[in-house]
PDB file of C-alpha atoms and ligand atoms in Angstrom:
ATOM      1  CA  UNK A  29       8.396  -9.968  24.733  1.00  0.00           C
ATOM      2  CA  UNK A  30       8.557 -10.823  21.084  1.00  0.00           C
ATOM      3  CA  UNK A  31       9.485 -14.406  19.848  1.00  0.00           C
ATOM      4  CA  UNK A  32      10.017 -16.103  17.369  1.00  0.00           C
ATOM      5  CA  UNK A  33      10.554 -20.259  17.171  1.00  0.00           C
ATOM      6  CA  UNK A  34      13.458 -21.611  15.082  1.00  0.00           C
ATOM      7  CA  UNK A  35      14.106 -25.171  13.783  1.00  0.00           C
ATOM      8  CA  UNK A  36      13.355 -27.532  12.031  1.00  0.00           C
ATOM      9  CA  UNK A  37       9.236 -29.234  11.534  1.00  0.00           C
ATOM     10  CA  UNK A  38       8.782 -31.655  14.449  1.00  0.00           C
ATOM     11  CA  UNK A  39      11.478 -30.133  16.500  1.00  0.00           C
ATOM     12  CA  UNK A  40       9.119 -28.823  18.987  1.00  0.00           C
ATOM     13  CA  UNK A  41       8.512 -25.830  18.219  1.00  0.00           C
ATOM     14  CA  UNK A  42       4.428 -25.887  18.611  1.00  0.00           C
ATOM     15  CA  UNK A  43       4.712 -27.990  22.040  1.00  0.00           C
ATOM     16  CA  UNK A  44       7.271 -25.208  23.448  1.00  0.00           C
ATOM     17  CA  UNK A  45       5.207 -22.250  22.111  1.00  0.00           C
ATOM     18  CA  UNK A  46       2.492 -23.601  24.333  1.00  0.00           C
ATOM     19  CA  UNK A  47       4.152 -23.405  27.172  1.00  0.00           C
ATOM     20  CA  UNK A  48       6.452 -20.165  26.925  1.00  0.00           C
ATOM     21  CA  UNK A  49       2.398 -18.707  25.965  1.00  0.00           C
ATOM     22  CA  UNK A  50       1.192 -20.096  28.989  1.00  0.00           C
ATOM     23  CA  UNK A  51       4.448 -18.737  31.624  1.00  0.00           C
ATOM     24  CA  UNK A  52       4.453 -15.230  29.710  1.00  0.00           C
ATOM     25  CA  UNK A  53       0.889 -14.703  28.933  1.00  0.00           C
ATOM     26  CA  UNK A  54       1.679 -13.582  25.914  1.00  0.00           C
ATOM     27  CA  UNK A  55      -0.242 -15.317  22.332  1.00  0.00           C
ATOM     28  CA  UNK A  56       1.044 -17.999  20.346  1.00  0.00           C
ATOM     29  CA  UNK A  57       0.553 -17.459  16.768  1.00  0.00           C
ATOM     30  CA  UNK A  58       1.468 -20.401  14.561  1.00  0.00           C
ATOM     31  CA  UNK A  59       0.824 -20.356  10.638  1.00  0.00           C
ATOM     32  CA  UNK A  60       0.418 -23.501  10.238  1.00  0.00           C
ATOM     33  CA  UNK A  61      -2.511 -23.937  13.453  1.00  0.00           C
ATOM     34  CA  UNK A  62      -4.069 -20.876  10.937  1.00  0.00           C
ATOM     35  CA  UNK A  63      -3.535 -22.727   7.922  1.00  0.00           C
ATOM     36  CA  UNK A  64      -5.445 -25.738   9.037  1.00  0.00           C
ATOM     37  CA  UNK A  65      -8.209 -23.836  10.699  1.00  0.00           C
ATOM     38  CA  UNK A  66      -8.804 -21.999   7.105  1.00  0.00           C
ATOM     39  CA  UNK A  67      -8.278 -25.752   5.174  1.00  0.00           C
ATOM     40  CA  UNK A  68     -11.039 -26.866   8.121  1.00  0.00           C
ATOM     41  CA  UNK A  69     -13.708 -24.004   7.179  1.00  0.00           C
ATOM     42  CA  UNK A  70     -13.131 -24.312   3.560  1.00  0.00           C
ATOM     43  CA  UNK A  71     -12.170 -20.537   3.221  1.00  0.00           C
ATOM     44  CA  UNK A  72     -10.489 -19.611  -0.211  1.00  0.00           C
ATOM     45  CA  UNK A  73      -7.190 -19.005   1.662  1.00  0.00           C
ATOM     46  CA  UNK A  74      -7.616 -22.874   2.982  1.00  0.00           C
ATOM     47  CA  UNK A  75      -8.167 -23.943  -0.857  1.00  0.00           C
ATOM     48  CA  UNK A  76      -5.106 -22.121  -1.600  1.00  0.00           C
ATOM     49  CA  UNK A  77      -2.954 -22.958   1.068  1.00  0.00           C
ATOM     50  CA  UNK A  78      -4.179 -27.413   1.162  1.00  0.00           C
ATOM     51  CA  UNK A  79      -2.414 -27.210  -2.134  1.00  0.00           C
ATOM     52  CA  UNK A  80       1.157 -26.060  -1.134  1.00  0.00           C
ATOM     53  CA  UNK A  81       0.771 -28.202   2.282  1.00  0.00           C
ATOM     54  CA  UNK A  82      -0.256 -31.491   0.851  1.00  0.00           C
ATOM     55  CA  UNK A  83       2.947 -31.667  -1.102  1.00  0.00           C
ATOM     56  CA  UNK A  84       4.950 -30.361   1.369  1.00  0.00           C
ATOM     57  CA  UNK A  85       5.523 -26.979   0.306  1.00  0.00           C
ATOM     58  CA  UNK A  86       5.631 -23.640   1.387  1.00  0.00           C
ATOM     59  CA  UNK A  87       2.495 -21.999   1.254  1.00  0.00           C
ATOM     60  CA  UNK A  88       3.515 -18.518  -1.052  1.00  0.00           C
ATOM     61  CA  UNK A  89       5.161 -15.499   0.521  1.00  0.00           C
ATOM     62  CA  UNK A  90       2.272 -13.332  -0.497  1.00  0.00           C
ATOM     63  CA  UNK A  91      -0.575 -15.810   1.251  1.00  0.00           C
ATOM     64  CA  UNK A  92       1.608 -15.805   4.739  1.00  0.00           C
ATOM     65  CA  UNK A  93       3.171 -12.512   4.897  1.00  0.00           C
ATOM     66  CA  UNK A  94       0.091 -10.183   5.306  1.00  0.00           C
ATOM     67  CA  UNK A  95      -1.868 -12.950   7.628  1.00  0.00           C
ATOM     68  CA  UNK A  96       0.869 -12.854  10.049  1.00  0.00           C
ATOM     69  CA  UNK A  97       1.403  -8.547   9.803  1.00  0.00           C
ATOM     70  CA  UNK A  98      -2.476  -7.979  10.545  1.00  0.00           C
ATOM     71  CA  UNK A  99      -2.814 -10.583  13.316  1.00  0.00           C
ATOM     72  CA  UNK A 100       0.876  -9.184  15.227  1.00  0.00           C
ATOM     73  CA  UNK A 101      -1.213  -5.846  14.856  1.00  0.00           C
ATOM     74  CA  UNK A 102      -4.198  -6.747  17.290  1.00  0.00           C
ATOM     75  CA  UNK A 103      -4.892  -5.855  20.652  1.00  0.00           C
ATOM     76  CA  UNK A 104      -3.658  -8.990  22.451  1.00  0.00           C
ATOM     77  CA  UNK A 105      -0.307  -8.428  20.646  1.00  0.00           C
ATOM     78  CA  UNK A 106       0.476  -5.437  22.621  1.00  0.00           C
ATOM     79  CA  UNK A 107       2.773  -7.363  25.123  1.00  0.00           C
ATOM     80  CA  UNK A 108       4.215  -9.610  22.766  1.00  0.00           C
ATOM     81  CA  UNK A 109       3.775 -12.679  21.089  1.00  0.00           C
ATOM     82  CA  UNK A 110       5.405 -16.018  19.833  1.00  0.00           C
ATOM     83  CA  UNK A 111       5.526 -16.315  16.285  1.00  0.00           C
ATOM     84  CA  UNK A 112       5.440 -20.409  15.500  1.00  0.00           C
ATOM     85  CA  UNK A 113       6.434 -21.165  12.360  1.00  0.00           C
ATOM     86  CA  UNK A 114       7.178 -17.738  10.606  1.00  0.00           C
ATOM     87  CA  UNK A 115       9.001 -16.778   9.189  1.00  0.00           C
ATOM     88  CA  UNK A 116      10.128 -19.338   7.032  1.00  0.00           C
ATOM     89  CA  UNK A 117      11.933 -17.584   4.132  1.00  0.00           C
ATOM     90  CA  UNK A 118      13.695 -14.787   4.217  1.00  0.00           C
ATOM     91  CA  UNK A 119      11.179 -12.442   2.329  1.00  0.00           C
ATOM     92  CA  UNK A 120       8.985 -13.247   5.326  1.00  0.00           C
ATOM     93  CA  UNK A 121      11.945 -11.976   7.800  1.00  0.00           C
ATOM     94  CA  UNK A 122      12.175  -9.093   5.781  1.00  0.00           C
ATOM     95  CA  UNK A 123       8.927  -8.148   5.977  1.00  0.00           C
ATOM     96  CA  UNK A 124       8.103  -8.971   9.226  1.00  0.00           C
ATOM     97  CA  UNK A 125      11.615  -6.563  10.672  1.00  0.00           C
ATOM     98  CA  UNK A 126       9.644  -3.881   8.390  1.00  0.00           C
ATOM     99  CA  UNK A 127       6.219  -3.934   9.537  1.00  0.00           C
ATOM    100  CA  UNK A 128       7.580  -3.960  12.738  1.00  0.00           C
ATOM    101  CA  UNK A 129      10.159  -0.782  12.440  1.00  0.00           C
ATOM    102  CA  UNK A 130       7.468   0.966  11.102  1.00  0.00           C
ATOM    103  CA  UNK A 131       5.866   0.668  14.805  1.00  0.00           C
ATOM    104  CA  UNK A 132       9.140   1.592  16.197  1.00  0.00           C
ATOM    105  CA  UNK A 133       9.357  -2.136  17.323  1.00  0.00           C
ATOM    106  CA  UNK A 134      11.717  -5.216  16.855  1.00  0.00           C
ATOM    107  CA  UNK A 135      11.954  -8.949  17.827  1.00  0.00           C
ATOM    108  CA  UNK A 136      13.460 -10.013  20.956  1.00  0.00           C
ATOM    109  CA  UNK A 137      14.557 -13.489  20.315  1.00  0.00           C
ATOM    110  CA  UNK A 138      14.618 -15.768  17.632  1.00  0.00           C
ATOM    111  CA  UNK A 139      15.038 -19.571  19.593  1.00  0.00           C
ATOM    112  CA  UNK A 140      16.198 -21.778  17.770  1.00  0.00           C
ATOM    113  CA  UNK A 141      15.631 -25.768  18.723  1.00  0.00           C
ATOM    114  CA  UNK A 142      17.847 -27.695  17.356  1.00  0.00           C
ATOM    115  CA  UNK A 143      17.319 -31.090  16.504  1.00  0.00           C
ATOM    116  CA  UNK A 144      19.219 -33.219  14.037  1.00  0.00           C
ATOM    117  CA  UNK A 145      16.921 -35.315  11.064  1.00  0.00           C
ATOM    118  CA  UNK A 146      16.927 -38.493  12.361  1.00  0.00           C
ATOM    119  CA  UNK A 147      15.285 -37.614  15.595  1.00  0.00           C
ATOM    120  CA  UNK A 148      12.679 -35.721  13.323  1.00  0.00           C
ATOM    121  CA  UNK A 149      11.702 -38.442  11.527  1.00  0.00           C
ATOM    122  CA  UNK A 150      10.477 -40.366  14.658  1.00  0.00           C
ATOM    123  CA  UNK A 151       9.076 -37.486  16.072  1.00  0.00           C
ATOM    124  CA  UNK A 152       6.855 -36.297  12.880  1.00  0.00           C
ATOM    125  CA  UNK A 153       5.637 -40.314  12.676  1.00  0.00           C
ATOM    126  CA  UNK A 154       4.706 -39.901  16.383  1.00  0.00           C
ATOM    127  CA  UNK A 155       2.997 -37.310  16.027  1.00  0.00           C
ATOM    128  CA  UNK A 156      -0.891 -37.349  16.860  1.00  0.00           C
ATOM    129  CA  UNK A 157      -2.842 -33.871  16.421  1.00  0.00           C
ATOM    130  CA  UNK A 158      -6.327 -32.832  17.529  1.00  0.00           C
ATOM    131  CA  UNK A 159      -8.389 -31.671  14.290  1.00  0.00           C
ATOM    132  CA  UNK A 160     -10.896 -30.149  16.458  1.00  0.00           C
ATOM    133  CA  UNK A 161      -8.250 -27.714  19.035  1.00  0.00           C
ATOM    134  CA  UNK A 162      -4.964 -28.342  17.682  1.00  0.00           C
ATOM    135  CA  UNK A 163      -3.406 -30.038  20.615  1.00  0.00           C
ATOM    136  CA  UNK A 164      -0.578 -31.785  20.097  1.00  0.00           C
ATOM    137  CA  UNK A 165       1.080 -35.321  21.422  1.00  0.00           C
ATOM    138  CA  UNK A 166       3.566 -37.963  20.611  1.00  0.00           C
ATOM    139  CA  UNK A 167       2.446 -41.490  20.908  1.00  0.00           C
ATOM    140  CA  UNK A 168       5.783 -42.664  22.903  1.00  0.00           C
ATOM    141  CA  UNK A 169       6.811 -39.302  24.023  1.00  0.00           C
ATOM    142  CA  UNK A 170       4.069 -36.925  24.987  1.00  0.00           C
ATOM    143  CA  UNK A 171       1.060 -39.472  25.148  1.00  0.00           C
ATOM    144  CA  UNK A 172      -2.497 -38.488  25.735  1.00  0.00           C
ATOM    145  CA  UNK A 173      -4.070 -39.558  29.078  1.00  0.00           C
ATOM    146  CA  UNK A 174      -6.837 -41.836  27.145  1.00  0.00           C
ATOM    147  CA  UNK A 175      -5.567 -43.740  24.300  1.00  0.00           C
ATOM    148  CA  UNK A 176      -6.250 -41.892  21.288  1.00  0.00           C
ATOM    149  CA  UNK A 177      -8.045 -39.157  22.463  1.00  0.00           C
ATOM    150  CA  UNK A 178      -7.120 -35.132  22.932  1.00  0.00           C
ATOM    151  CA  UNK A 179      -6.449 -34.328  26.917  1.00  0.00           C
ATOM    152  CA  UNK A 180      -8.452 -31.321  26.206  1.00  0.00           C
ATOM    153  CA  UNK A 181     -11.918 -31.579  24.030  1.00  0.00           C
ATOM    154  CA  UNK A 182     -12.146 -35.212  23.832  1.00  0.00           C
ATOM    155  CA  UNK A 183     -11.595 -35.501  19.860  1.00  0.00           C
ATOM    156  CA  UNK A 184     -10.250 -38.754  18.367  1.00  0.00           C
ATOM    157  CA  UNK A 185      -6.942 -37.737  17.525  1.00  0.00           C
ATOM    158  CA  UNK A 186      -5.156 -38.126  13.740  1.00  0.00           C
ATOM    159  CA  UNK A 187      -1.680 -38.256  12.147  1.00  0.00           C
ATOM    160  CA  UNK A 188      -1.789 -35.032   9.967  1.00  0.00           C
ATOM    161  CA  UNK A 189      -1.904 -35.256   6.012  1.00  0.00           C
ATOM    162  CA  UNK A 190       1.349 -33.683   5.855  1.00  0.00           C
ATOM    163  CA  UNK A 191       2.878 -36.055   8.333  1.00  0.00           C
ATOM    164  CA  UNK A 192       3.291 -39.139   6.413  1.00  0.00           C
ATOM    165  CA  UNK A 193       7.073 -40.087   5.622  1.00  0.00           C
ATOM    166  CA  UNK A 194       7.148 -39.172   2.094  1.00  0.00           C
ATOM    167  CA  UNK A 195       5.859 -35.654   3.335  1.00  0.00           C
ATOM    168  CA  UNK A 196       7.968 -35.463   5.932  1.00  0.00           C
ATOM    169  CA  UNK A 197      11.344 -36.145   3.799  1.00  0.00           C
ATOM    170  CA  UNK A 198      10.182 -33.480   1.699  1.00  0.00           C
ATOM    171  CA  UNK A 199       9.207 -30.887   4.477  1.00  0.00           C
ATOM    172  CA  UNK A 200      12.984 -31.568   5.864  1.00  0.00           C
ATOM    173  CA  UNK A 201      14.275 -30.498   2.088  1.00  0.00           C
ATOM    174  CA  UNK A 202      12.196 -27.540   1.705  1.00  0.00           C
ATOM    175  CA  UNK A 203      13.759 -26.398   5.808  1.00  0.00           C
ATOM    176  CA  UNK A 204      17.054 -26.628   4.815  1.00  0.00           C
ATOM    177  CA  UNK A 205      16.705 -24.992   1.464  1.00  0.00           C
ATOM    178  CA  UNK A 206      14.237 -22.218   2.860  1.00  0.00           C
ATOM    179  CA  UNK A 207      14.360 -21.972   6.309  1.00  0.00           C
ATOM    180  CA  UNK A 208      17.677 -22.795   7.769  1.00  0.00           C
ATOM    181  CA  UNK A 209      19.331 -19.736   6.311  1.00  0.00           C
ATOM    182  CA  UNK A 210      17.238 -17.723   8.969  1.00  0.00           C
ATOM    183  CA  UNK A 211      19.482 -18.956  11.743  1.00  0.00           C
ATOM    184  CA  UNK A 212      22.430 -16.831  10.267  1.00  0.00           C
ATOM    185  CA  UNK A 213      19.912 -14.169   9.931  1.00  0.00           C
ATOM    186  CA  UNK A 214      18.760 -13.704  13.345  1.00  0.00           C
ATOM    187  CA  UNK A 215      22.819 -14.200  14.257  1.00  0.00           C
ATOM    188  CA  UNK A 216      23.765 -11.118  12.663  1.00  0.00           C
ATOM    189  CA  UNK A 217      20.595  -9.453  14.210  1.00  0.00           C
ATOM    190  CA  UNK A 218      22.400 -10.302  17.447  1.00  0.00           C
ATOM    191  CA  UNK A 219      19.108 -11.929  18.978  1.00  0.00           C
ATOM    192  CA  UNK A 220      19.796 -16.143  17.839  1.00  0.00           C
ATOM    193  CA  UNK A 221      19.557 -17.921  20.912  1.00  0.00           C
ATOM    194  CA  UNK A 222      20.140 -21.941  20.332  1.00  0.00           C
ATOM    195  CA  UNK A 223      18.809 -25.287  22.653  1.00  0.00           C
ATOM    196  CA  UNK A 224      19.113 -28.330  22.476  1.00  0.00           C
ATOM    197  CA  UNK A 225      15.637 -29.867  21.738  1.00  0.00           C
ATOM    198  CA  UNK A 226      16.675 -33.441  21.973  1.00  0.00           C
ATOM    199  CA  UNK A 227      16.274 -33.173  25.747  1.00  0.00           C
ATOM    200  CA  UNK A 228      12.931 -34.057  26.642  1.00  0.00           C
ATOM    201  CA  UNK A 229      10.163 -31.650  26.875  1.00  0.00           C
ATOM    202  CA  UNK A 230      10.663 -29.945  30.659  1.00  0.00           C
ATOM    203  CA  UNK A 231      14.534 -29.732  30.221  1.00  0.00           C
ATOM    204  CA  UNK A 232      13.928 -28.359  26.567  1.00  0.00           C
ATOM    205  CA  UNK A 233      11.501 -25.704  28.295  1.00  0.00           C
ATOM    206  CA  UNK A 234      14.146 -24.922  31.134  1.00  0.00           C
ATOM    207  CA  UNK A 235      16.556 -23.966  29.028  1.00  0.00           C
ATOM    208  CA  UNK A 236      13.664 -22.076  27.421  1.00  0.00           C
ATOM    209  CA  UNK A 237      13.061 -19.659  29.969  1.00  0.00           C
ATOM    210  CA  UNK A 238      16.982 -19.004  31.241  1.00  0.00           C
ATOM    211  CA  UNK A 239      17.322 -17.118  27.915  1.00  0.00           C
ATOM    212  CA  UNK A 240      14.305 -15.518  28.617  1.00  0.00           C
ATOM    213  CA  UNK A 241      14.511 -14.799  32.173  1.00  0.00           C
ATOM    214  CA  UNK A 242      11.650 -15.285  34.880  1.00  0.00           C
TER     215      UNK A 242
HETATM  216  P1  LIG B 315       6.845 -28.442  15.505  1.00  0.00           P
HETATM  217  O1  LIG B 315       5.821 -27.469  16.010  1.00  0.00           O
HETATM  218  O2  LIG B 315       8.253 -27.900  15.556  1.00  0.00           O
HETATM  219  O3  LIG B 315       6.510 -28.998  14.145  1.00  0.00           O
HETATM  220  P2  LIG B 315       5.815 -30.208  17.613  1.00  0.00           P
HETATM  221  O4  LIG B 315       5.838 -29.315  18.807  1.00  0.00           O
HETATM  222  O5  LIG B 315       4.493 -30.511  17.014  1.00  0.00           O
HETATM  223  O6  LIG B 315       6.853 -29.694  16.490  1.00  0.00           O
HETATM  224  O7  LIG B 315       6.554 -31.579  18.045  1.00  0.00           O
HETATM  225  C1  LIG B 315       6.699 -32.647  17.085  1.00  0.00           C
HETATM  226  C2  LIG B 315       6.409 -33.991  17.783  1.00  0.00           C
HETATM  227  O8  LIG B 315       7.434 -34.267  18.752  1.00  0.00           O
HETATM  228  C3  LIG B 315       5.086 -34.026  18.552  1.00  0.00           C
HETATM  229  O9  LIG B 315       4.553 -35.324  18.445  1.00  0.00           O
HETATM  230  C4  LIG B 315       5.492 -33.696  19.995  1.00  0.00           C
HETATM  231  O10 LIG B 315       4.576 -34.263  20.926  1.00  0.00           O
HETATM  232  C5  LIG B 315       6.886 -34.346  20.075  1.00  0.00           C
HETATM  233  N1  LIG B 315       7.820 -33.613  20.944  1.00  0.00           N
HETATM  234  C6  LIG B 315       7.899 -32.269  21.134  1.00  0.00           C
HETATM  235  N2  LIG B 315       8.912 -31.966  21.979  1.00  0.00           N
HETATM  236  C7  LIG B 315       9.509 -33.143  22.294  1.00  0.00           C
HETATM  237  C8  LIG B 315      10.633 -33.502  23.124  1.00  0.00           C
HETATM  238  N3  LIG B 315      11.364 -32.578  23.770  1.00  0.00           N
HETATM  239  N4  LIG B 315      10.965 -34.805  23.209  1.00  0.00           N
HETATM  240  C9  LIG B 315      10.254 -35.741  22.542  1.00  0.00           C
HETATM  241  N5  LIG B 315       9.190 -35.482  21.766  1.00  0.00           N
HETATM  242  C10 LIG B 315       8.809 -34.202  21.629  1.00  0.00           C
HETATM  243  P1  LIG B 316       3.579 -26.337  10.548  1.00  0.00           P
HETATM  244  O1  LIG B 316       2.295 -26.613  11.255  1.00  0.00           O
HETATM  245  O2  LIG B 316       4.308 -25.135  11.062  1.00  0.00           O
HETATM  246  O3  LIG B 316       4.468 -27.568  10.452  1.00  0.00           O
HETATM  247  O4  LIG B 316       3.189 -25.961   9.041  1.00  0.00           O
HETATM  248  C1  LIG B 316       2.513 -26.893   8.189  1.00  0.00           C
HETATM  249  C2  LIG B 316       2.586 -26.412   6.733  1.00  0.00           C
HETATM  250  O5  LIG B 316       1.932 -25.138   6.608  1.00  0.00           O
HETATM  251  C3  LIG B 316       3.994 -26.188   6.181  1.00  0.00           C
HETATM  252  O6  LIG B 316       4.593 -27.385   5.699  1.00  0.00           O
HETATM  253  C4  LIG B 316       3.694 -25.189   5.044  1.00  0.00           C
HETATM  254  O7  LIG B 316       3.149 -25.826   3.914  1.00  0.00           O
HETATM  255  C5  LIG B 316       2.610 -24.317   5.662  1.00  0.00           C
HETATM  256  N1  LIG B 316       3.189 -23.147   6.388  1.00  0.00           N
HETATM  257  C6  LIG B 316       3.110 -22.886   7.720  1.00  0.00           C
HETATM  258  N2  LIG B 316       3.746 -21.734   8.021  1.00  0.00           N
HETATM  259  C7  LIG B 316       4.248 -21.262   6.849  1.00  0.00           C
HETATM  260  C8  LIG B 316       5.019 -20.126   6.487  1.00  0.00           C
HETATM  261  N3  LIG B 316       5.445 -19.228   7.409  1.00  0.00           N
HETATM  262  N4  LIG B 316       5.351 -19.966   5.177  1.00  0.00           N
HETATM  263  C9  LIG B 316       4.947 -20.852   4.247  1.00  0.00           C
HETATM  264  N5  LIG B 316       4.235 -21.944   4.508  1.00  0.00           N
HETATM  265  C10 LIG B 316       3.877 -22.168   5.802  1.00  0.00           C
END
């Protein structure tokens, strides 16, 4: 099963890619999670990339596109995946429907959360992220079991660079300019499938998995 996650940043996408990985077995691929992990180990790509992110930006169709065509190509890809956060443009559509008809191969579903700006804005300011294993949590909404600390490793947790509310305003911009034009995209492709991602997490995830079946 091949997915990809729709909507706008903060609407959940990253917290319901866990899960649908988890259900399906199948990885969860997220550009930005790569982007950070590059910024992290001070790779060239990181240099590049810290630039476009700090401001807000989208990182350059040439950076993204190849990244996300080689890792789709590995081994653990063979039963599918769940693209998080790509494409965001619709040069990066484009070439991800082409490197995939060249394998005789197409997406499955493109799920789109919807979730209107003002609930973004709270959620993005909530927002606490692991920088050692990229878990994710809301302060009010999704809290961690300690106070501060990632459920998983331990790590004090941190409100991401990009997540502070002039960032934020600007990220929201950039999605409606950029990104939202995909969800007419992946209608015509005849594979948009729309929640509502103001529910809260488990109901968000139920309606999840009726579209894509047990
Ligand atoms: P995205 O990957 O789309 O940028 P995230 O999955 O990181 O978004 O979610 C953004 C923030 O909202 C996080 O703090 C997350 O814990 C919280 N969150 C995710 N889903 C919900 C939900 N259904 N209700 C309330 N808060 C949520
Ligand atoms: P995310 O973690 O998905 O919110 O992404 C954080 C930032 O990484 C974005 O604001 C962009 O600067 C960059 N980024 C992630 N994915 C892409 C992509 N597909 N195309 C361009 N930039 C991206």
């Amino acid at each position: 099963m091949k997915i990809i996650m729709l909507g706008a940043p903060g609407a959940g996408k990253g917290t319901q890619a866990k899960l649908i990985s988890e259900k399906y077995g199948i990885p969860h691929i997220s550009t930005g999670d790569i982007f950070r992990a590059n910024i992290k180990n001070d790779t060239e790509l990181g240099k590049k990339a810290k630039v476009y992110m700090d401001k807000g930006e989208l990182v350059p169709d040439e950076l993204t596109c190849e990244l996300v065509v080689d890792r789709i190509a590995q081994d653990d890809c063979k039963k599918g995946f769940i693209l998080d956060g790509f494409p965001r443009t619709i040069p990066q559509a484009d070439a991800l429907k082409e490197a995939l008809q060249q394998r005789g191969e197409a997406m499955d579903f493109a799920i789109d959360i919807d979730v209107p700006d003002d609930f973004i804005i709270n959620r993005m300011g909530g927002r606490r992220a692991c920088p050692n294993c990229g878990a994710t949590y809301h302060i009010v909404n999704i809290p961690p079991k300690k106070e501060g600390l990632c459920d998983v490793c331990g790590s004090p947790l941190v409100l991401r660079d990009d997540d502070q509310p002039e960032t934020v305003k600007k990220r929201l911009d950039v999605y409606h300019a950029q990104t939202e034009p995909l969800i007419d995209y992946y209608k015509k492709e005849g594979i948009l499938r729309k929640v509502d991602g103001t529910q809260e997490m488990e109901q968000v995830f139920a309606a999840i998995t009726s579209v894509l079946g047990e």
